[in-house]
Amino acid sequence: FVDELAKEKRDAVFYHSGAEQAAYVMSKMFDAASKSIKIFNGGFTGEISNNSIYREALRKYLASGGSLQILTNNKEIANSSLFELIRFYKYLSPSKIEVYITNKKIISATTDAEIHFMVADEIMYRLEDDVKTFSSESNFNSSDSAQSLVKIFDSILNMGATKFDFNLPEYKP
């Protein structure tokens, strides 16, 4: 079902939960994206980022030259499970990857739960409204919803997020 939605980039909201489903849906967004991905999260320290399907899809997306912006609450992102992969592609394409640290959290007005999200190519999104169960709403073709999340991302970024310093040597191809 998710494969079909992703392949066709169909405008259909679907709901899912659990770390394995979350990793799978995000991997399909990495596969379907061609330009840009924005992620607001707790820092790549958990069950999703350790999933091999997720990691491989992210690697392929970064290898294809897509841009990645991460806004995270994790000040210790350098200790995260994905840091070396992200750092490698930052080294190869410095302008394509940006990581920012923020102390801002988004809390759902209806559930009082913390929210994380991902937006791909400004039309696809995954909105996680329960970070403990990974309960989420997703869509592979909803520019209105995706744009709303991009505005939230940019707003938090502009409220004083700190750019992460990768301390990379200069790349000389």
PDB file of C-alpha atoms in Angstrom:
ATOM      1  CA  PHE A   1       0.000   0.000   0.000  1.00  0.00           C
ATOM      2  CA  VAL A   2       2.693   2.513   0.997  1.00  0.00           C
ATOM      3  CA  ASP A   3       4.819   1.485  -1.991  1.00  0.00           C
ATOM      4  CA  GLU A   4       1.947   2.280  -4.349  1.00  0.00           C
ATOM      5  CA  LEU A   5       1.251   5.662  -2.729  1.00  0.00           C
ATOM      6  CA  ALA A   6       4.931   6.597  -2.903  1.00  0.00           C
ATOM      7  CA  LYS A   7       5.418   5.419  -6.477  1.00  0.00           C
ATOM      8  CA  GLU A   8       2.375   7.321  -7.710  1.00  0.00           C
ATOM      9  CA  LYS A   9       2.939  10.256  -5.330  1.00  0.00           C
ATOM     10  CA  ARG A  10      -0.751   9.999  -4.582  1.00  0.00           C
ATOM     11  CA  ASP A  11      -2.545  12.608  -2.488  1.00  0.00           C
ATOM     12  CA  ALA A  12      -3.911  10.335   0.215  1.00  0.00           C
ATOM     13  CA  VAL A  13      -3.565  10.725   3.965  1.00  0.00           C
ATOM     14  CA  PHE A  14      -2.683   7.500   5.751  1.00  0.00           C
ATOM     15  CA  TYR A  15      -1.972   6.694   9.362  1.00  0.00           C
ATOM     16  CA  HIS A  16       0.622   4.385  10.855  1.00  0.00           C
ATOM     17  CA  SER A  17       2.467   3.727  14.082  1.00  0.00           C
ATOM     18  CA  GLY A  18       5.469   1.847  15.380  1.00  0.00           C
ATOM     19  CA  ALA A  19       9.158   2.363  14.730  1.00  0.00           C
ATOM     20  CA  GLU A  20       9.358  -0.154  11.900  1.00  0.00           C
ATOM     21  CA  GLN A  21       6.465   1.443   9.993  1.00  0.00           C
ATOM     22  CA  ALA A  22       7.920   4.908  10.622  1.00  0.00           C
ATOM     23  CA  ALA A  23      11.294   3.860   9.222  1.00  0.00           C
ATOM     24  CA  TYR A  24       9.625   2.277   6.201  1.00  0.00           C
ATOM     25  CA  VAL A  25       7.447   5.300   5.376  1.00  0.00           C
ATOM     26  CA  MET A  26      10.386   7.688   5.736  1.00  0.00           C
ATOM     27  CA  SER A  27      12.564   5.423   3.577  1.00  0.00           C
ATOM     28  CA  LYS A  28       9.908   5.658   0.859  1.00  0.00           C
ATOM     29  CA  MET A  29       9.973   9.441   1.156  1.00  0.00           C
ATOM     30  CA  PHE A  30      13.764   9.416   0.790  1.00  0.00           C
ATOM     31  CA  ASP A  31      13.312   7.207  -2.295  1.00  0.00           C
ATOM     32  CA  ALA A  32      10.638   9.477  -3.801  1.00  0.00           C
ATOM     33  CA  ALA A  33      12.369  12.787  -3.029  1.00  0.00           C
ATOM     34  CA  SER A  34      14.669  14.419  -5.542  1.00  0.00           C
ATOM     35  CA  LYS A  35      15.381  17.935  -4.226  1.00  0.00           C
ATOM     36  CA  SER A  36      15.028  18.598  -0.531  1.00  0.00           C
ATOM     37  CA  ILE A  37      14.234  17.055   2.814  1.00  0.00           C
ATOM     38  CA  LYS A  38      13.605  18.846   6.098  1.00  0.00           C
ATOM     39  CA  ILE A  39      13.496  16.876   9.343  1.00  0.00           C
ATOM     40  CA  PHE A  40      12.501  18.133  12.783  1.00  0.00           C
ATOM     41  CA  ASN A  41      13.313  15.446  15.337  1.00  0.00           C
ATOM     42  CA  GLY A  42      14.768  14.403  18.642  1.00  0.00           C
ATOM     43  CA  GLY A  43      18.140  13.512  17.195  1.00  0.00           C
ATOM     44  CA  PHE A  44      18.553  10.152  15.407  1.00  0.00           C
ATOM     45  CA  THR A  45      19.165   8.218  18.585  1.00  0.00           C
ATOM     46  CA  GLY A  46      16.395   5.673  18.472  1.00  0.00           C
ATOM     47  CA  GLU A  47      14.708   2.807  16.813  1.00  0.00           C
ATOM     48  CA  ILE A  48      13.975   4.565  13.518  1.00  0.00           C
ATOM     49  CA  SER A  49      17.472   5.785  12.708  1.00  0.00           C
ATOM     50  CA  ASN A  50      18.972   2.393  13.514  1.00  0.00           C
ATOM     51  CA  ASN A  51      16.723   0.678  10.956  1.00  0.00           C
ATOM     52  CA  SER A  52      18.780  -0.590   7.992  1.00  0.00           C
ATOM     53  CA  ILE A  53      16.062   0.252   5.425  1.00  0.00           C
ATOM     54  CA  TYR A  54      15.927   3.839   6.689  1.00  0.00           C
ATOM     55  CA  ARG A  55      19.718   4.194   6.729  1.00  0.00           C
ATOM     56  CA  GLU A  56      20.149   2.828   3.211  1.00  0.00           C
ATOM     57  CA  ALA A  57      17.381   5.021   1.769  1.00  0.00           C
ATOM     58  CA  LEU A  58      18.925   8.101   3.400  1.00  0.00           C
ATOM     59  CA  ARG A  59      22.359   7.120   2.050  1.00  0.00           C
ATOM     60  CA  LYS A  60      20.983   6.753  -1.498  1.00  0.00           C
ATOM     61  CA  TYR A  61      19.142  10.062  -1.251  1.00  0.00           C
ATOM     62  CA  LEU A  62      22.275  11.896  -0.083  1.00  0.00           C
ATOM     63  CA  ALA A  63      24.400  10.159  -2.733  1.00  0.00           C
ATOM     64  CA  SER A  64      21.967  11.404  -5.401  1.00  0.00           C
ATOM     65  CA  GLY A  65      22.749  15.000  -4.381  1.00  0.00           C
ATOM     66  CA  GLY A  66      19.532  15.941  -2.598  1.00  0.00           C
ATOM     67  CA  SER A  67      19.688  18.556   0.138  1.00  0.00           C
ATOM     68  CA  LEU A  68      19.013  17.787   3.793  1.00  0.00           C
ATOM     69  CA  GLN A  69      18.156  20.199   6.594  1.00  0.00           C
ATOM     70  CA  ILE A  70      17.864  18.805  10.097  1.00  0.00           C
ATOM     71  CA  LEU A  71      16.491  20.691  13.067  1.00  0.00           C
ATOM     72  CA  THR A  72      16.974  18.665  16.230  1.00  0.00           C
ATOM     73  CA  ASN A  73      16.545  18.900  19.983  1.00  0.00           C
ATOM     74  CA  ASN A  74      19.575  16.645  20.496  1.00  0.00           C
ATOM     75  CA  LYS A  75      22.658  18.628  21.485  1.00  0.00           C
ATOM     76  CA  GLU A  76      24.576  15.344  21.368  1.00  0.00           C
ATOM     77  CA  ILE A  77      23.792  14.649  17.707  1.00  0.00           C
ATOM     78  CA  ALA A  78      27.465  13.825  17.094  1.00  0.00           C
ATOM     79  CA  ASN A  79      26.868  10.694  19.176  1.00  0.00           C
ATOM     80  CA  SER A  80      23.833   9.645  17.139  1.00  0.00           C
ATOM     81  CA  SER A  81      23.721   6.495  15.109  1.00  0.00           C
ATOM     82  CA  LEU A  82      23.545   8.373  11.776  1.00  0.00           C
ATOM     83  CA  PHE A  83      26.112  11.064  12.441  1.00  0.00           C
ATOM     84  CA  GLU A  84      28.996   9.514  10.477  1.00  0.00           C
ATOM     85  CA  LEU A  85      26.816   9.010   7.400  1.00  0.00           C
ATOM     86  CA  ILE A  86      25.554  12.595   7.533  1.00  0.00           C
ATOM     87  CA  ARG A  87      29.060  13.887   8.246  1.00  0.00           C
ATOM     88  CA  PHE A  88      30.487  12.006   5.224  1.00  0.00           C
ATOM     89  CA  TYR A  89      27.977  13.575   2.833  1.00  0.00           C
ATOM     90  CA  LYS A  90      28.435  16.982   4.461  1.00  0.00           C
ATOM     91  CA  TYR A  91      32.142  16.623   3.659  1.00  0.00           C
ATOM     92  CA  LEU A  92      31.390  15.748   0.016  1.00  0.00           C
ATOM     93  CA  SER A  93      28.690  18.395  -0.485  1.00  0.00           C
ATOM     94  CA  PRO A  94      29.009  21.072   2.203  1.00  0.00           C
ATOM     95  CA  SER A  95      26.188  23.255   0.887  1.00  0.00           C
ATOM     96  CA  LYS A  96      23.695  20.371   0.673  1.00  0.00           C
ATOM     97  CA  ILE A  97      23.523  19.427   4.360  1.00  0.00           C
ATOM     98  CA  GLU A  98      22.705  21.672   7.296  1.00  0.00           C
ATOM     99  CA  VAL A  99      22.097  20.620  10.884  1.00  0.00           C
ATOM    100  CA  TYR A 100      20.720  22.946  13.540  1.00  0.00           C
ATOM    101  CA  ILE A 101      20.213  22.486  17.267  1.00  0.00           C
ATOM    102  CA  THR A 102      17.198  24.010  18.990  1.00  0.00           C
ATOM    103  CA  ASN A 103      15.638  23.832  22.411  1.00  0.00           C
ATOM    104  CA  LYS A 104      12.209  24.486  20.884  1.00  0.00           C
ATOM    105  CA  LYS A 105       9.656  21.716  20.949  1.00  0.00           C
ATOM    106  CA  ILE A 106       6.342  21.520  19.177  1.00  0.00           C
ATOM    107  CA  ILE A 107       3.463  20.343  21.338  1.00  0.00           C
ATOM    108  CA  SER A 108       0.151  19.217  19.870  1.00  0.00           C
ATOM    109  CA  ALA A 109      -2.745  21.440  20.901  1.00  0.00           C
ATOM    110  CA  THR A 110      -5.089  18.451  20.927  1.00  0.00           C
ATOM    111  CA  THR A 111      -2.978  15.741  22.591  1.00  0.00           C
ATOM    112  CA  ASP A 112      -0.335  17.709  24.516  1.00  0.00           C
ATOM    113  CA  ALA A 113       2.235  15.344  22.982  1.00  0.00           C
ATOM    114  CA  GLU A 114       5.523  16.334  21.360  1.00  0.00           C
ATOM    115  CA  ILE A 115       5.514  16.425  17.550  1.00  0.00           C
ATOM    116  CA  HIS A 116       8.262  15.547  15.051  1.00  0.00           C
ATOM    117  CA  PHE A 117       8.011  15.726  11.261  1.00  0.00           C
ATOM    118  CA  MET A 118       9.652  15.264   7.893  1.00  0.00           C
ATOM    119  CA  VAL A 119       8.928  17.108   4.641  1.00  0.00           C
ATOM    120  CA  ALA A 120      10.239  15.911   1.272  1.00  0.00           C
ATOM    121  CA  ASP A 121      10.305  18.043  -1.886  1.00  0.00           C
ATOM    122  CA  GLU A 122       7.793  20.347  -0.185  1.00  0.00           C
ATOM    123  CA  ILE A 123       4.904  18.036  -1.150  1.00  0.00           C
ATOM    124  CA  MET A 124       5.403  14.873   0.944  1.00  0.00           C
ATOM    125  CA  TYR A 125       5.170  14.812   4.710  1.00  0.00           C
ATOM    126  CA  ARG A 126       5.143  12.584   7.754  1.00  0.00           C
ATOM    127  CA  LEU A 127       3.765  14.202  10.915  1.00  0.00           C
ATOM    128  CA  GLU A 128       4.489  12.222  14.085  1.00  0.00           C
ATOM    129  CA  ASP A 129       2.072  13.232  16.819  1.00  0.00           C
ATOM    130  CA  ASP A 130       3.293  10.768  19.437  1.00  0.00           C
ATOM    131  CA  VAL A 131       7.070  10.316  19.639  1.00  0.00           C
ATOM    132  CA  LYS A 132       6.747   7.340  21.988  1.00  0.00           C
ATOM    133  CA  THR A 133       4.519   5.198  19.734  1.00  0.00           C
ATOM    134  CA  PHE A 134       5.628   6.864  16.463  1.00  0.00           C
ATOM    135  CA  SER A 135       1.958   7.432  15.647  1.00  0.00           C
ATOM    136  CA  SER A 136       1.863   9.452  12.434  1.00  0.00           C
ATOM    137  CA  GLU A 137      -0.094  10.922   9.587  1.00  0.00           C
ATOM    138  CA  SER A 138       1.597  10.884   6.185  1.00  0.00           C
ATOM    139  CA  ASN A 139       0.922  11.879   2.596  1.00  0.00           C
ATOM    140  CA  PHE A 140       3.047  11.642  -0.560  1.00  0.00           C
ATOM    141  CA  ASN A 141       1.410  14.569  -2.351  1.00  0.00           C
ATOM    142  CA  SER A 142      -0.059  17.365  -0.254  1.00  0.00           C
ATOM    143  CA  SER A 143       1.715  20.613  -0.918  1.00  0.00           C
ATOM    144  CA  ASP A 144      -0.583  22.590   1.412  1.00  0.00           C
ATOM    145  CA  SER A 145       0.159  20.411   4.450  1.00  0.00           C
ATOM    146  CA  ALA A 146       3.826  20.095   3.537  1.00  0.00           C
ATOM    147  CA  GLN A 147       4.143  23.870   3.107  1.00  0.00           C
ATOM    148  CA  SER A 148       2.576  24.423   6.535  1.00  0.00           C
ATOM    149  CA  LEU A 149       5.236  22.197   8.078  1.00  0.00           C
ATOM    150  CA  VAL A 150       7.990  23.970   6.112  1.00  0.00           C
ATOM    151  CA  LYS A 151       6.769  27.280   7.584  1.00  0.00           C
ATOM    152  CA  ILE A 152       6.935  25.815  11.096  1.00  0.00           C
ATOM    153  CA  PHE A 153      10.424  24.439  10.407  1.00  0.00           C
ATOM    154  CA  ASP A 154      11.654  27.778   9.052  1.00  0.00           C
ATOM    155  CA  SER A 155      10.040  29.664  11.927  1.00  0.00           C
ATOM    156  CA  ILE A 156      11.842  27.532  14.527  1.00  0.00           C
ATOM    157  CA  LEU A 157      15.072  27.849  12.562  1.00  0.00           C
ATOM    158  CA  ASN A 158      14.734  31.636  12.607  1.00  0.00           C
ATOM    159  CA  MET A 159      14.026  31.726  16.362  1.00  0.00           C
ATOM    160  CA  GLY A 160      17.665  31.212  17.200  1.00  0.00           C
ATOM    161  CA  ALA A 161      18.558  27.649  16.280  1.00  0.00           C
ATOM    162  CA  THR A 162      22.314  27.057  16.434  1.00  0.00           C
ATOM    163  CA  LYS A 163      24.080  25.768  13.340  1.00  0.00           C
ATOM    164  CA  PHE A 164      25.951  22.558  14.125  1.00  0.00           C
ATOM    165  CA  ASP A 165      29.690  22.783  13.449  1.00  0.00           C
ATOM    166  CA  PHE A 166      30.923  19.607  11.767  1.00  0.00           C
ATOM    167  CA  ASN A 167      34.601  20.674  12.109  1.00  0.00           C
ATOM    168  CA  LEU A 168      35.392  19.259   8.684  1.00  0.00           C
ATOM    169  CA  PRO A 169      38.650  19.707   6.811  1.00  0.00           C
ATOM    170  CA  GLU A 170      38.316  21.460   3.461  1.00  0.00           C
ATOM    171  CA  TYR A 171      37.294  19.033   0.702  1.00  0.00           C
ATOM    172  CA  LYS A 172      39.533  19.132  -2.370  1.00  0.00           C
ATOM    173  CA  PRO A 173      38.190  16.893  -5.135  1.00  0.00           C
TER     174      PRO A 173
END
